[in-house]
Coordinates of C-alpha atoms in Angstrom, one line a residue:
X1 CA 57.1 -33.4 35.6
X2 CA 54.5 -35.1 33.6
X3 CA 52.2 -33.2 31.1
X4 CA 49.2 -33.6 33.5
X5 CA 51.2 -32.2 36.4
X6 CA 52.4 -29.3 34.3
X7 CA 48.9 -28.4 33.3
X8 CA 47.7 -28.6 36.8
X9 CA 50.5 -26.4 38.0
X10 CA 49.7 -23.9 35.1
X11 CA 46.1 -23.9 36.1
X12 CA 47.0 -23.3 39.8
X13 CA 49.3 -20.4 39.0
X14 CA 46.7 -18.8 36.7
X15 CA 44.0 -19.1 39.3
X16 CA 46.1 -17.6 42.0
X17 CA 47.2 -14.7 39.7
X18 CA 43.6 -14.0 38.8
X19 CA 42.5 -13.9 42.4
X20 CA 45.4 -11.7 43.4
X21 CA 44.6 -9.3 40.5
X22 CA 40.9 -9.3 41.3
X23 CA 41.5 -8.5 45.0
X24 CA 45.1 -7.1 45.1
X25 CA 44.6 -5.7 48.6
X26 CA 45.2 -2.2 50.0
X27 CA 46.2 -0.4 53.2
X28 CA 43.3 -2.0 55.1
X29 CA 42.0 -4.8 52.7
X30 CA 43.9 -8.1 52.9
X31 CA 44.9 -9.4 49.4
X32 CA 43.6 -12.6 48.0
X33 CA 45.9 -15.5 48.3
X34 CA 46.2 -19.3 48.1
X35 CA 43.7 -19.7 50.9
X36 CA 41.2 -17.6 48.9
X37 CA 41.6 -19.9 45.9
X38 CA 41.3 -23.1 47.9
X39 CA 38.2 -22.0 49.7
X40 CA 36.7 -20.8 46.4
X41 CA 37.2 -24.3 44.9
X42 CA 35.7 -26.0 48.0
X43 CA 32.6 -23.7 47.9
X44 CA 31.9 -23.9 44.2
X45 CA 32.0 -27.7 44.3
X46 CA 29.6 -27.6 47.3
X47 CA 27.1 -25.4 45.4
X48 CA 26.8 -27.3 42.1
X49 CA 29.3 -29.3 40.0
X50 CA 28.0 -27.6 36.9
X51 CA 28.7 -24.2 38.5
X52 CA 32.1 -25.6 39.1
X53 CA 32.6 -26.6 35.6
X54 CA 31.5 -23.2 34.3
X55 CA 33.8 -21.4 36.8
X56 CA 36.8 -23.4 35.8
X57 CA 35.9 -22.9 32.1
X58 CA 35.7 -19.1 32.7
X59 CA 39.2 -19.1 34.3
X60 CA 40.6 -21.1 31.3
X61 CA 39.0 -18.7 28.9
X62 CA 40.7 -15.7 30.6
X63 CA 44.0 -17.5 30.7
X64 CA 43.8 -18.1 26.9
X65 CA 42.7 -14.6 26.3
X66 CA 45.8 -13.3 28.2
X67 CA 48.1 -15.3 26.0
X68 CA 46.4 -14.3 22.9
X69 CA 46.3 -10.5 23.7
X70 CA 49.8 -10.2 25.3
X71 CA 51.7 -13.4 24.2
X72 CA 52.3 -14.4 27.9
X73 CA 50.4 -16.3 30.6
X74 CA 48.4 -14.1 32.9
X75 CA 50.6 -15.1 35.9
X76 CA 53.7 -14.0 34.0
X77 CA 52.6 -10.4 33.7
X78 CA 53.5 -7.6 35.8
X79 CA 51.0 -6.5 38.5
X80 CA 50.4 -3.3 36.5
X81 CA 49.9 -5.2 33.3
X82 CA 47.5 -7.6 35.0
X83 CA 45.4 -4.7 36.3
X84 CA 45.4 -3.1 32.9
X85 CA 44.3 -6.3 31.3
X86 CA 41.4 -6.7 33.8
X87 CA 40.1 -3.3 33.0
X88 CA 40.3 -4.1 29.3
X89 CA 38.3 -7.3 29.8
X90 CA 35.7 -5.4 31.9
X91 CA 35.0 -3.3 28.8
X92 CA 35.0 -6.3 26.4
X93 CA 31.4 -7.4 25.6
X94 CA 32.6 -11.1 25.4
X95 CA 35.3 -11.5 28.1
X96 CA 33.4 -9.4 30.7
X97 CA 31.1 -12.5 31.0
X98 CA 33.8 -15.1 32.2
X99 CA 35.6 -12.2 34.1
X100 CA 32.3 -11.5 35.9
X101 CA 31.8 -15.0 37.0
X102 CA 35.4 -15.5 38.2
X103 CA 35.5 -12.1 40.0
X104 CA 32.1 -12.8 41.7
X105 CA 33.3 -16.0 43.1
X106 CA 36.6 -14.7 44.4
X107 CA 35.1 -11.5 45.9
X108 CA 32.3 -13.5 47.4
X109 CA 34.8 -15.9 49.0
X110 CA 37.5 -13.7 49.9
X111 CA 35.7 -11.0 51.8
X112 CA 33.8 -13.6 53.8
X113 CA 36.8 -15.5 54.9
X114 CA 36.9 -15.1 58.8
X115 CA 40.4 -13.5 59.1
X116 CA 39.6 -11.1 56.2
X117 CA 36.1 -10.2 57.5
X118 CA 37.5 -9.6 61.0
X119 CA 40.4 -7.6 59.7
X120 CA 37.9 -5.3 58.0
X121 CA 36.0 -4.8 61.2
X122 CA 33.3 -7.5 60.9
X123 CA 32.3 -9.6 63.8
X124 CA 30.7 -13.0 63.5
X125 CA 27.9 -13.8 65.7
X126 CA 28.5 -16.1 68.7
X127 CA 25.6 -17.3 70.9
X128 CA 26.5 -19.3 74.0
X129 CA 22.9 -20.3 75.1
X130 CA 19.4 -20.3 73.8
X131 CA 16.1 -20.5 75.5
X132 CA 14.2 -23.7 75.1
X133 CA 10.4 -22.9 74.8
X134 CA 8.0 -25.8 74.9
X135 CA 6.9 -25.5 71.3
X136 CA 10.3 -26.8 70.2
X137 CA 8.9 -30.2 71.3
X138 CA 6.7 -30.1 68.2
X139 CA 9.7 -29.6 65.8
X140 CA 11.3 -32.9 64.5
X141 CA 13.9 -33.5 61.8
X142 CA 12.4 -36.1 59.5
X143 CA 15.3 -38.4 59.7
X144 CA 15.1 -38.4 63.5
X145 CA 11.3 -38.7 63.7
X146 CA 10.4 -41.5 66.0
X147 CA 6.8 -41.7 65.1
X148 CA 5.0 -43.6 62.4
X149 CA 5.8 -43.1 58.7
X150 CA 2.0 -42.5 58.1
X151 CA 0.5 -39.6 59.9
X152 CA -3.0 -38.2 59.8
X153 CA -4.3 -34.7 60.3
X154 CA -6.9 -32.3 59.1
X155 CA -4.5 -30.0 57.1
X156 CA -1.0 -30.6 55.7
X157 CA 1.0 -27.6 54.8
X158 CA 4.1 -27.8 52.5
X159 CA 6.4 -24.8 53.3
X160 CA 6.7 -22.4 56.3
X161 CA 7.3 -19.1 54.7
X162 CA 5.0 -16.1 54.1
X163 CA 2.2 -18.3 52.7
X164 CA 2.5 -21.6 54.4
X165 CA 3.2 -20.5 58.0
X166 CA 0.4 -18.0 57.9
X167 CA -2.4 -20.2 56.5
X168 CA -1.3 -23.0 58.8
X169 CA -1.2 -20.9 61.9
X170 CA -4.6 -19.3 61.1
X171 CA -6.2 -22.8 60.5
X172 CA -4.6 -24.1 63.8
X173 CA -6.2 -21.0 65.6
X174 CA -9.5 -22.2 64.3
X175 CA -9.0 -25.6 65.9
X176 CA -7.8 -27.6 62.9
X177 CA -5.1 -30.2 63.3
X178 CA -2.1 -29.0 61.2
X179 CA 1.1 -30.7 60.1
X180 CA 3.8 -28.5 58.4
X181 CA 6.4 -30.0 56.2
X182 CA 9.6 -28.0 55.4
X183 CA 12.4 -29.1 53.0
X184 CA 14.9 -26.8 54.9
X185 CA 15.9 -27.1 58.5
X186 CA 14.9 -25.2 61.6
X187 CA 17.7 -22.6 62.3
X188 CA 17.7 -20.3 65.3
X189 CA 19.6 -17.2 65.9
X190 CA 22.9 -19.1 66.9
X191 CA 23.0 -20.3 63.3
X192 CA 22.8 -16.8 61.9
X193 CA 26.5 -16.0 62.3
X194 CA 26.8 -13.3 59.7
X195 CA 28.8 -15.3 57.2
X196 CA 27.6 -14.8 53.6
X197 CA 29.0 -18.1 52.4
X198 CA 27.4 -20.1 55.3
X199 CA 24.1 -18.3 54.7
X200 CA 24.0 -19.2 51.0
X201 CA 25.0 -22.7 51.6
X202 CA 22.5 -23.3 54.5
X203 CA 19.6 -21.1 54.0
X204 CA 19.2 -20.4 50.4
X205 CA 17.9 -22.4 47.3
X206 CA 20.0 -21.8 44.1
X207 CA 18.1 -20.4 41.4
X208 CA 18.9 -18.1 38.4
X209 CA 16.8 -17.2 35.4
X210 CA 18.4 -17.3 32.0
X211 CA 17.3 -15.1 29.0
X212 CA 18.8 -12.0 27.6
X213 CA 20.4 -11.7 31.1
X214 CA 21.2 -14.0 34.0
X215 CA 19.3 -12.9 37.1
X216 CA 20.0 -14.7 40.4
X217 CA 16.7 -15.3 42.3
X218 CA 17.2 -15.5 46.0
X219 CA 14.8 -18.1 47.7
X220 CA 14.8 -19.1 51.3
X221 CA 15.1 -22.8 52.2
X222 CA 14.6 -23.1 55.9
X223 CA 11.8 -22.7 58.5
X224 CA 10.4 -19.3 57.9
X225 CA 11.4 -19.4 54.2
X226 CA 12.5 -16.0 52.8
X227 CA 10.9 -14.2 55.7
X228 CA 13.7 -15.4 57.9
X229 CA 16.4 -14.1 55.7
X230 CA 15.0 -10.8 54.2
X231 CA 15.3 -7.2 55.2
X232 CA 12.0 -7.1 57.0
X233 CA 10.6 -4.4 54.7
X234 CA 6.9 -4.3 54.9
X235 CA 4.9 -2.6 52.1
X236 CA 1.1 -3.0 51.5
X237 CA 0.0 -3.8 48.1
X238 CA -0.3 -0.5 46.2
X239 CA -4.0 0.4 45.8
X240 CA -3.7 0.6 42.0
X241 CA -2.3 -2.9 41.9
X242 CA -5.4 -4.2 43.8
X243 CA -7.7 -2.3 41.5
X244 CA -6.0 -4.0 38.5
X245 CA -6.6 -7.4 40.2
X246 CA -10.2 -6.7 40.7
X247 CA -10.6 -5.8 37.1
X248 CA -8.7 -8.7 35.8
X249 CA -10.4 -11.3 38.2
X250 CA -13.8 -9.6 37.9
X251 CA -14.3 -9.3 41.6
X252 CA -14.2 -6.8 44.4
X253 CA -12.7 -9.1 46.9
X254 CA -9.3 -7.7 46.5
X255 CA -10.3 -4.1 46.6
X256 CA -8.3 -1.8 48.9
X257 CA -11.3 -1.6 51.2
X258 CA -11.7 -5.3 51.5
X259 CA -8.0 -6.1 51.8
X260 CA -7.5 -3.4 54.5
X261 CA -8.5 -5.8 57.4
X262 CA -6.2 -8.5 56.3
X263 CA -3.3 -6.0 56.1
X264 CA -4.0 -4.7 59.5
X265 CA -4.2 -8.2 61.0
X266 CA -0.9 -9.3 59.6
X267 CA 0.8 -6.0 60.6
X268 CA -0.4 -6.4 64.1
X269 CA 1.0 -9.9 64.3
X270 CA 4.3 -8.8 62.8
X271 CA 4.5 -5.5 65.0
X272 CA 5.1 -3.5 61.8
X273 CA 6.4 0.0 62.4
X274 CA 8.6 2.6 60.8
X275 CA 12.3 2.0 61.0
X276 CA 14.0 4.1 63.8
X277 CA 16.2 6.8 62.3
X278 CA 19.2 6.1 64.7
X279 CA 19.2 2.5 63.4
X280 CA 18.8 3.5 59.7
X281 CA 21.8 5.6 60.1
X282 CA 23.1 8.6 58.1
X283 CA 21.9 7.2 54.8
X284 CA 18.5 8.5 55.9
X285 CA 19.9 12.0 56.1
X286 CA 21.4 11.7 52.7
X287 CA 18.1 10.5 51.1
X288 CA 16.0 13.0 53.0
X289 CA 18.4 15.9 52.0
X290 CA 18.4 14.9 48.3
X291 CA 14.7 14.2 48.0
X292 CA 13.8 17.4 49.9
X293 CA 15.9 19.4 47.4
X294 CA 14.0 17.8 44.5
X295 CA 10.6 17.8 46.1
X296 CA 10.3 14.1 46.2
X297 CA 8.4 11.9 48.8
X298 CA 10.6 9.9 51.1
X299 CA 10.5 8.3 54.5
X300 CA 11.5 5.4 56.7
X301 CA 10.6 2.0 55.6
X302 CA 8.0 0.0 57.4
X303 CA 9.5 -3.1 59.1
X304 CA 8.6 -6.0 61.1
X305 CA 11.5 -5.7 63.5
X306 CA 10.7 -4.3 66.9
X307 CA 13.7 -3.8 69.0
X308 CA 16.1 -4.0 66.0
X309 CA 19.6 -2.6 66.9
X310 CA 21.1 -2.7 63.4
X311 CA 23.6 -5.4 64.5
X312 CA 23.8 -7.6 61.5
X313 CA 23.1 -7.9 57.7
X314 CA 19.4 -9.1 57.6
X315 CA 19.7 -11.3 54.5
X316 CA 22.0 -13.7 56.5
X317 CA 19.5 -14.2 59.3
X318 CA 18.7 -12.0 62.3
X319 CA 21.2 -12.4 65.1
X320 CA 18.9 -11.0 67.8
X321 CA 15.5 -12.3 66.8
X322 CA 14.3 -8.7 66.4
X323 CA 12.9 -9.3 62.9
X324 CA 9.6 -11.2 63.2
X325 CA 9.8 -13.7 60.2
X326 CA 7.3 -16.4 60.2
X327 CA 9.8 -18.6 62.1
X328 CA 9.1 -16.5 65.1
X329 CA 5.7 -14.8 64.5
X330 CA 3.5 -17.6 63.0
X331 CA 5.1 -21.0 63.4
X332 CA 5.6 -21.1 67.2
X333 CA 2.0 -20.1 67.9
X334 CA 0.7 -22.9 65.6
X335 CA 3.0 -25.4 67.4
X336 CA 1.8 -24.2 70.7
X337 CA -1.7 -25.1 69.6
X338 CA -0.5 -28.7 68.9
X339 CA 0.6 -28.4 65.3
X340 CA 3.5 -30.6 64.2
X341 CA 6.6 -29.5 62.1
X342 CA 8.8 -32.0 60.2
X343 CA 12.0 -30.5 58.8
X344 CA 14.4 -31.8 56.2
X345 CA 11.5 -33.5 54.3
X346 CA 11.1 -32.8 50.7
X347 CA 7.5 -33.2 49.5
X348 CA 7.6 -35.1 46.2
X349 CA 4.0 -36.4 45.7
X350 CA 0.5 -35.4 46.4
X351 CA -1.5 -38.5 47.4
X352 CA -4.8 -38.8 45.4
X353 CA -8.0 -40.7 45.8
X354 CA -10.2 -40.7 42.9
X355 CA -8.8 -37.4 41.7
X356 CA -9.0 -35.6 45.1
X357 CA -5.9 -34.7 47.1
X358 CA -5.8 -36.7 50.4
X359 CA -2.2 -36.1 51.6
X360 CA 1.5 -35.6 50.9
X361 CA 4.4 -38.0 50.6
X362 CA 7.8 -36.8 51.1
X363 CA 11.4 -38.0 51.4
X364 CA 14.0 -37.1 54.0
X365 CA 17.7 -36.5 53.3
X366 CA 18.6 -40.0 54.1
X367 CA 15.8 -41.4 51.8
X368 CA 13.2 -42.2 54.5
X369 CA 9.7 -41.8 53.0
X370 CA 6.9 -40.3 55.2
X371 CA 3.3 -39.9 54.3
X372 CA 0.8 -37.4 55.9
X373 CA -2.8 -38.0 55.1
X374 CA -5.2 -35.1 55.3
X375 CA -8.4 -34.0 53.4
X376 CA -6.8 -30.6 52.8
X377 CA -3.4 -30.2 51.2
X378 CA -1.8 -26.8 50.9
X379 CA 1.2 -26.2 48.7
X380 CA 3.2 -23.1 49.9
X381 CA 6.8 -23.7 48.7
X382 CA 6.9 -20.4 46.8
X383 CA 6.7 -19.2 43.1
X384 CA 9.5 -21.5 42.0
X385 CA 9.3 -24.6 44.0
X386 CA 5.4 -25.0 43.9
X387 CA 5.2 -25.0 40.1
X388 CA 8.2 -27.4 39.8
X389 CA 6.4 -29.8 42.2
X390 CA 3.1 -29.6 40.3
X391 CA 4.9 -30.0 36.9
X392 CA 6.9 -33.0 38.1
X393 CA 3.7 -34.8 39.1
X394 CA 1.7 -33.5 36.1
X395 CA -1.0 -31.9 38.4
X396 CA -3.2 -28.8 38.1
X397 CA -2.0 -27.9 34.6
X398 CA -5.1 -28.4 32.4
X399 CA -4.8 -24.7 31.6
X400 CA -1.2 -25.0 30.7
X401 CA -0.4 -22.1 33.0
X402 CA 1.5 -23.8 35.8
X403 CA 5.0 -22.2 35.8
X404 CA 4.0 -19.4 33.5
X405 CA 3.5 -15.7 34.1
X406 CA 6.6 -15.3 36.3
X407 CA 7.6 -11.8 37.4
X408 CA 10.7 -11.2 39.3
X409 CA 11.0 -7.4 40.2
X410 CA 14.4 -7.0 38.5
X411 CA 16.6 -4.9 40.6
X412 CA 19.9 -3.0 40.2
X413 CA 22.3 -1.2 42.5
X414 CA 23.8 2.3 42.7
X415 CA 26.4 3.9 45.0
X416 CA 27.5 7.4 45.8
X417 CA 30.5 8.9 47.6
X418 CA 30.1 11.5 50.2
X419 CA 32.5 13.6 52.3
X420 CA 30.6 12.7 55.3
X421 CA 30.6 9.3 57.2
X422 CA 27.8 7.0 56.1
X423 CA 29.1 3.7 57.7
X424 CA 26.3 1.6 56.2
X425 CA 27.8 -1.6 57.6
X426 CA 27.0 -0.4 61.1
X427 CA 23.3 0.1 60.4
X428 CA 20.3 -1.8 59.1
X429 CA 20.6 -2.6 55.4
X430 CA 17.2 -1.4 54.2
X431 CA 15.5 1.3 56.4
X432 CA 14.7 4.2 54.2
X433 CA 13.1 4.7 50.9
X434 CA 11.5 7.0 48.3
X435 CA 8.2 5.9 46.7
X436 CA 7.9 9.1 44.7
X437 CA 8.1 7.2 41.3
X438 CA 6.3 4.1 42.5
X439 CA 3.4 4.6 40.0
X440 CA 6.0 4.7 37.3
X441 CA 7.4 1.4 38.5
X442 CA 10.5 2.6 40.4
X443 CA 11.2 2.2 44.0
X444 CA 14.4 3.6 45.5
X445 CA 15.6 2.0 48.8
X446 CA 18.7 2.2 50.9
X447 CA 20.6 -1.0 50.4
X448 CA 23.6 -0.9 52.7
X449 CA 26.1 -3.8 52.5
X450 CA 28.2 -5.4 55.2
X451 CA 31.9 -5.8 55.0
X452 CA 31.8 -9.3 53.6
X453 CA 29.4 -8.3 50.7
X454 CA 31.2 -5.0 49.9
X455 CA 33.3 -6.4 47.1
X456 CA 30.5 -8.0 45.0
X457 CA 28.3 -5.0 45.0
X458 CA 30.6 -3.1 42.5
X459 CA 30.9 -4.4 38.8
X460 CA 34.7 -3.9 38.7
X461 CA 37.8 -5.4 40.3
X462 CA 41.5 -4.9 40.7
X463 CA 43.0 -1.5 41.8
X464 CA 39.8 0.4 40.9
X465 CA 37.8 -1.8 43.4
X466 CA 40.4 -1.3 46.1
X467 CA 40.4 2.5 45.7
X468 CA 36.6 2.5 46.0
X469 CA 36.5 0.3 49.0
X470 CA 39.2 2.3 50.7
X471 CA 36.4 4.9 51.0
X472 CA 33.8 2.3 52.2
X473 CA 32.7 4.4 55.3
X474 CA 31.8 7.3 52.9
X475 CA 29.8 5.3 50.4
X476 CA 26.0 5.4 50.3
X477 CA 24.3 2.4 48.7
X478 CA 20.9 2.1 47.1
X479 CA 18.8 -0.5 45.4
X480 CA 16.5 0.3 42.5
X481 CA 13.6 -2.0 42.2
X482 CA 11.4 -1.9 39.1
X483 CA 8.0 -3.4 38.4
X484 CA 8.2 -5.8 35.4
X485 CA 6.5 -4.5 32.3
X486 CA 5.3 -8.1 31.4
X487 CA 4.9 -11.5 33.0
X488 CA 7.1 -13.2 30.5
X489 CA 9.0 -15.5 32.8
X490 CA 8.6 -19.2 33.0
X491 CA 9.6 -22.0 35.4
X492 CA 10.1 -25.1 33.2
X493 CA 11.4 -28.1 35.1
X494 CA 13.8 -29.3 37.7
X495 CA 17.2 -30.2 36.2
X496 CA 19.3 -32.2 38.7
X497 CA 18.0 -30.2 41.6
X498 CA 18.3 -26.7 39.9
X499 CA 15.2 -25.1 38.6
X500 CA 15.2 -24.2 34.9
X501 CA 13.8 -20.6 34.6
X502 CA 13.6 -18.4 31.7
X503 CA 12.9 -14.6 31.8
X504 CA 13.7 -11.7 29.5
X505 CA 14.2 -8.1 30.6
X506 CA 12.1 -6.1 28.1
X507 CA 13.2 -2.9 26.4
X508 CA 10.5 -1.2 28.5
X509 CA 12.2 -2.6 31.6
X510 CA 15.6 -1.4 30.4
X511 CA 14.2 2.1 30.1
X512 CA 12.7 2.1 33.6
X513 CA 15.9 0.7 35.2
X514 CA 17.9 3.4 33.5
X515 CA 15.5 6.0 34.6
X516 CA 15.6 4.7 38.2
X517 CA 19.3 4.8 38.3
X518 CA 19.3 8.4 36.9
X519 CA 16.8 9.4 39.5
X520 CA 19.0 7.9 42.2
X521 CA 22.0 9.7 40.9
X522 CA 20.0 13.1 40.9
X523 CA 19.0 12.4 44.5
X524 CA 22.5 11.7 45.5
X525 CA 24.0 14.7 43.7
X526 CA 21.3 17.0 45.3
X527 CA 22.5 15.5 48.7
X528 CA 26.1 16.5 48.0
X529 CA 27.6 13.4 46.5
X530 CA 31.1 13.7 44.9
X531 CA 31.1 10.5 42.8
X532 CA 28.4 8.1 41.5
X533 CA 28.7 4.4 40.8
X534 CA 25.9 2.9 38.7
X535 CA 26.2 -1.0 38.9
X536 CA 26.3 -1.2 35.2
X537 CA 29.2 -2.8 33.3
X538 CA 31.3 -0.4 31.4
X539 CA 29.6 2.7 32.9
X540 CA 32.6 3.7 35.0
X541 CA 32.5 6.3 37.7
X542 CA 30.4 9.5 37.2
X543 CA 32.1 12.6 38.5
X544 CA 29.1 15.0 38.4
X545 CA 26.0 16.2 36.6
X546 CA 27.6 16.2 33.2
X547 CA 28.6 12.5 33.5
X548 CA 25.0 11.7 34.9
X549 CA 23.5 13.4 31.8
X550 CA 25.7 11.3 29.6
X551 CA 24.7 8.2 31.5
X552 CA 21.1 9.3 31.0
X553 CA 21.5 9.3 27.1
X554 CA 23.8 6.1 27.0
X555 CA 22.6 2.8 25.7
X556 CA 23.4 -0.4 27.5
X557 CA 21.9 -3.8 27.3
X558 CA 20.3 -6.3 29.7
X559 CA 23.6 -8.2 30.1
X560 CA 25.3 -5.0 31.3
X561 CA 23.2 -4.7 34.4
X562 CA 24.2 -6.6 37.6
X563 CA 20.5 -7.8 38.3
X564 CA 19.2 -9.4 41.4
X565 CA 15.8 -10.6 42.2
X566 CA 14.2 -11.6 45.6
X567 CA 10.4 -11.5 44.6
X568 CA 9.4 -14.2 42.1
X569 CA 5.6 -14.1 41.8
X570 CA 2.7 -15.3 39.6
X571 CA 3.5 -18.9 38.5
X572 CA 0.2 -20.5 39.5
X573 CA -2.2 -18.1 38.0
X574 CA -5.4 -17.2 40.0
X575 CA -8.6 -16.8 38.1
X576 CA -12.2 -17.9 37.7
X577 CA -11.8 -19.8 34.5
X578 CA -10.2 -23.3 34.7
X579 CA -9.2 -23.0 31.1
X580 CA -6.9 -20.0 31.8
X581 CA -5.9 -20.3 35.4
X582 CA -4.5 -22.8 37.9
X583 CA -6.5 -21.8 41.2
X584 CA -9.7 -20.1 41.9
X585 CA -10.3 -17.1 44.0
X586 CA -10.3 -19.4 47.1
X587 CA -6.8 -20.8 46.2
X588 CA -8.1 -24.2 45.4
X589 CA -6.7 -25.9 42.4
X590 CA -9.3 -26.0 39.7
X591 CA -8.2 -29.6 38.6
X592 CA -7.6 -31.2 42.0
X593 CA -10.3 -30.8 44.7
X594 CA -8.7 -30.5 48.2
X595 CA -5.4 -29.2 46.9
X596 CA -4.7 -25.4 47.5
X597 CA -1.8 -23.1 46.6
X598 CA -1.1 -20.3 49.0
X599 CA 2.2 -18.6 48.3
X600 CA 3.7 -16.1 46.0
X601 CA 2.9 -18.1 42.9
X602 CA -0.8 -17.2 43.2
X603 CA 0.0 -13.5 43.6
X604 CA -0.9 -11.8 40.3
X605 CA 2.5 -9.9 40.0
X606 CA 4.2 -7.6 39.7
X607 CA 3.6 -5.3 42.6
X608 CA 6.5 -2.9 42.5
X609 CA 7.2 -3.3 46.2
X610 CA 8.5 -6.0 48.6
X611 CA 5.7 -8.7 48.6
X612 CA 5.8 -10.3 52.0
X613 CA 2.8 -8.4 53.4
X614 CA 0.9 -9.1 50.2
X615 CA 1.6 -12.8 50.4
X616 CA 0.8 -13.0 54.1
X617 CA -2.4 -11.1 53.8
X618 CA -3.6 -13.2 51.0
X619 CA -2.7 -16.3 53.0
X620 CA -4.7 -14.9 56.0
X621 CA -7.7 -14.4 53.6
X622 CA -7.2 -17.9 52.2
X623 CA -7.3 -19.4 55.7
X624 CA -10.7 -18.0 56.2
X625 CA -11.9 -19.3 52.8
X626 CA -10.5 -22.9 53.6
X627 CA -11.9 -22.9 57.1
X628 CA -15.4 -21.9 55.8
X629 CA -15.2 -24.7 53.2
X630 CA -14.2 -27.2 55.9
X631 CA -17.1 -26.2 58.2
X632 CA -15.0 -24.1 60.5
X633 CA -15.5 -20.6 61.7
X634 CA -14.3 -18.9 58.6
X635 CA -13.9 -15.7 60.6
X636 CA -13.3 -12.4 58.9
X637 CA -10.2 -10.3 59.9
X638 CA -11.8 -8.4 62.6
X639 CA -13.4 -11.4 64.3
X640 CA -10.3 -13.5 63.9
X641 CA -8.2 -10.9 65.8
X642 CA -10.8 -9.9 68.4

């Protein structure tokens, strides 16, 4: 055997041994095997070659560490020695990083493999037939568009999420000719099969912020944007946040009183209502019991999902069309009024005429270029894509604020073991919450995983992971969302299709996330929890109040928390002064007449709550402002509804 062949065989055996040690299996969990490794290599290559390189380097680092620490290759160690070494690496401040990456990939892939998922009790969605409403005739894939490559309309909107779909639909309602451009595709409920891997490959845009911790930022890339793949949780902007905006922007236009009508209009359209207790499941009883014992406020989350039966994990798409994302609540009505939607088209240039925006040029996946000419151009791609687009073209940045002021609502996880059945996988993921500490910047939410995400929500692997997941039906899972203490993040540029984002978790944020986890632990213990699992590397399992007190006084760094973010905001700053902001109070770009930004990038974050109602209400208000400027009705919220 040649040297190259021997090296390849060594890498194959090492990779397989690592996968088997990370997911060794149990009485009901199938162990990782060669199919897991092969599928992991395939998926990593699909996501990004740089990720693949980092993943292979991480595995090589662990292989070298095994030889250095034991004198033997990892695959040559006994099963017991392998598990002991993995635990050692989990506590190592250097090796926990490559181990975390390798374990994340193998757990992500393994638990989502169809035979494994089904063995655990999961069921993939199968839809045999779909209704074919007439508005579908207005949806066209850019590569299949049979019309001219030059279109004309009155308003062109880039993006179909919480900002774009809403502002476009409201303008269509007022009689304007609207064309929507969407980089992603139009997926219907038959595409939402429940697979975690499929969802991330087809519906999400890859983004991660780098600083003193790596934070994955989950952004939708499909018709409906993130509203089509979120939990459906609907919070109004807290009144103290609106009051801060009014003070900073020197206006009363965003006062709680003046925003009330916009909130109500959006909530009527979305059919927002409290989550039903029977669909939330026993975790509602757990949270209510714990909060009542401590005297804390609590209650069902408000959601835009009438008729929800809790049949699937919301972040992978709603299997029943119960959740009214903009793909169902705003885009179809706009298309029924004659609007046009082109999918699979990436906008890459604002067309200008003597400094004024007059349209958009985009490119399809096959390279076809399509131009949409319109006197009003609205960018609504989101708080990461929109600043990247402006920076790439060098537009709207006279203030130097494009891409700056990013907030992300850094969030962590927490789990608790109970004697009673919780069975979170059989109920909606996020249906109950406690807002008791909201003014302090802490929101505690139910965050129940499905079988195929169960492995990745714990920061450890091996036998300890299997022992924990063997009690899966008795585990209650929570999310701890915090309000950023500063808008220190920045979107810099696009690097080969991946956004370069910087963000640092501040010492103040670290204190708040730790306080939020302690509060969650207090609630769980008051409800009768037997064990606590903070999603913090090295924290271990907390057996009771004494361990929680020790955790309260422990010190851990930003890199020790398994962060997630779903709410990037603020990267195209709103303000009156063109020298210090990107857009005015009417969302029009200071530097480019006719160019508007209507998405999360103009929201002066952070909010401390899920932002979709905020973004949609601001977009409804923006539509009235734009219509008024265009000579339309410019109706207020009451008139627009009535």
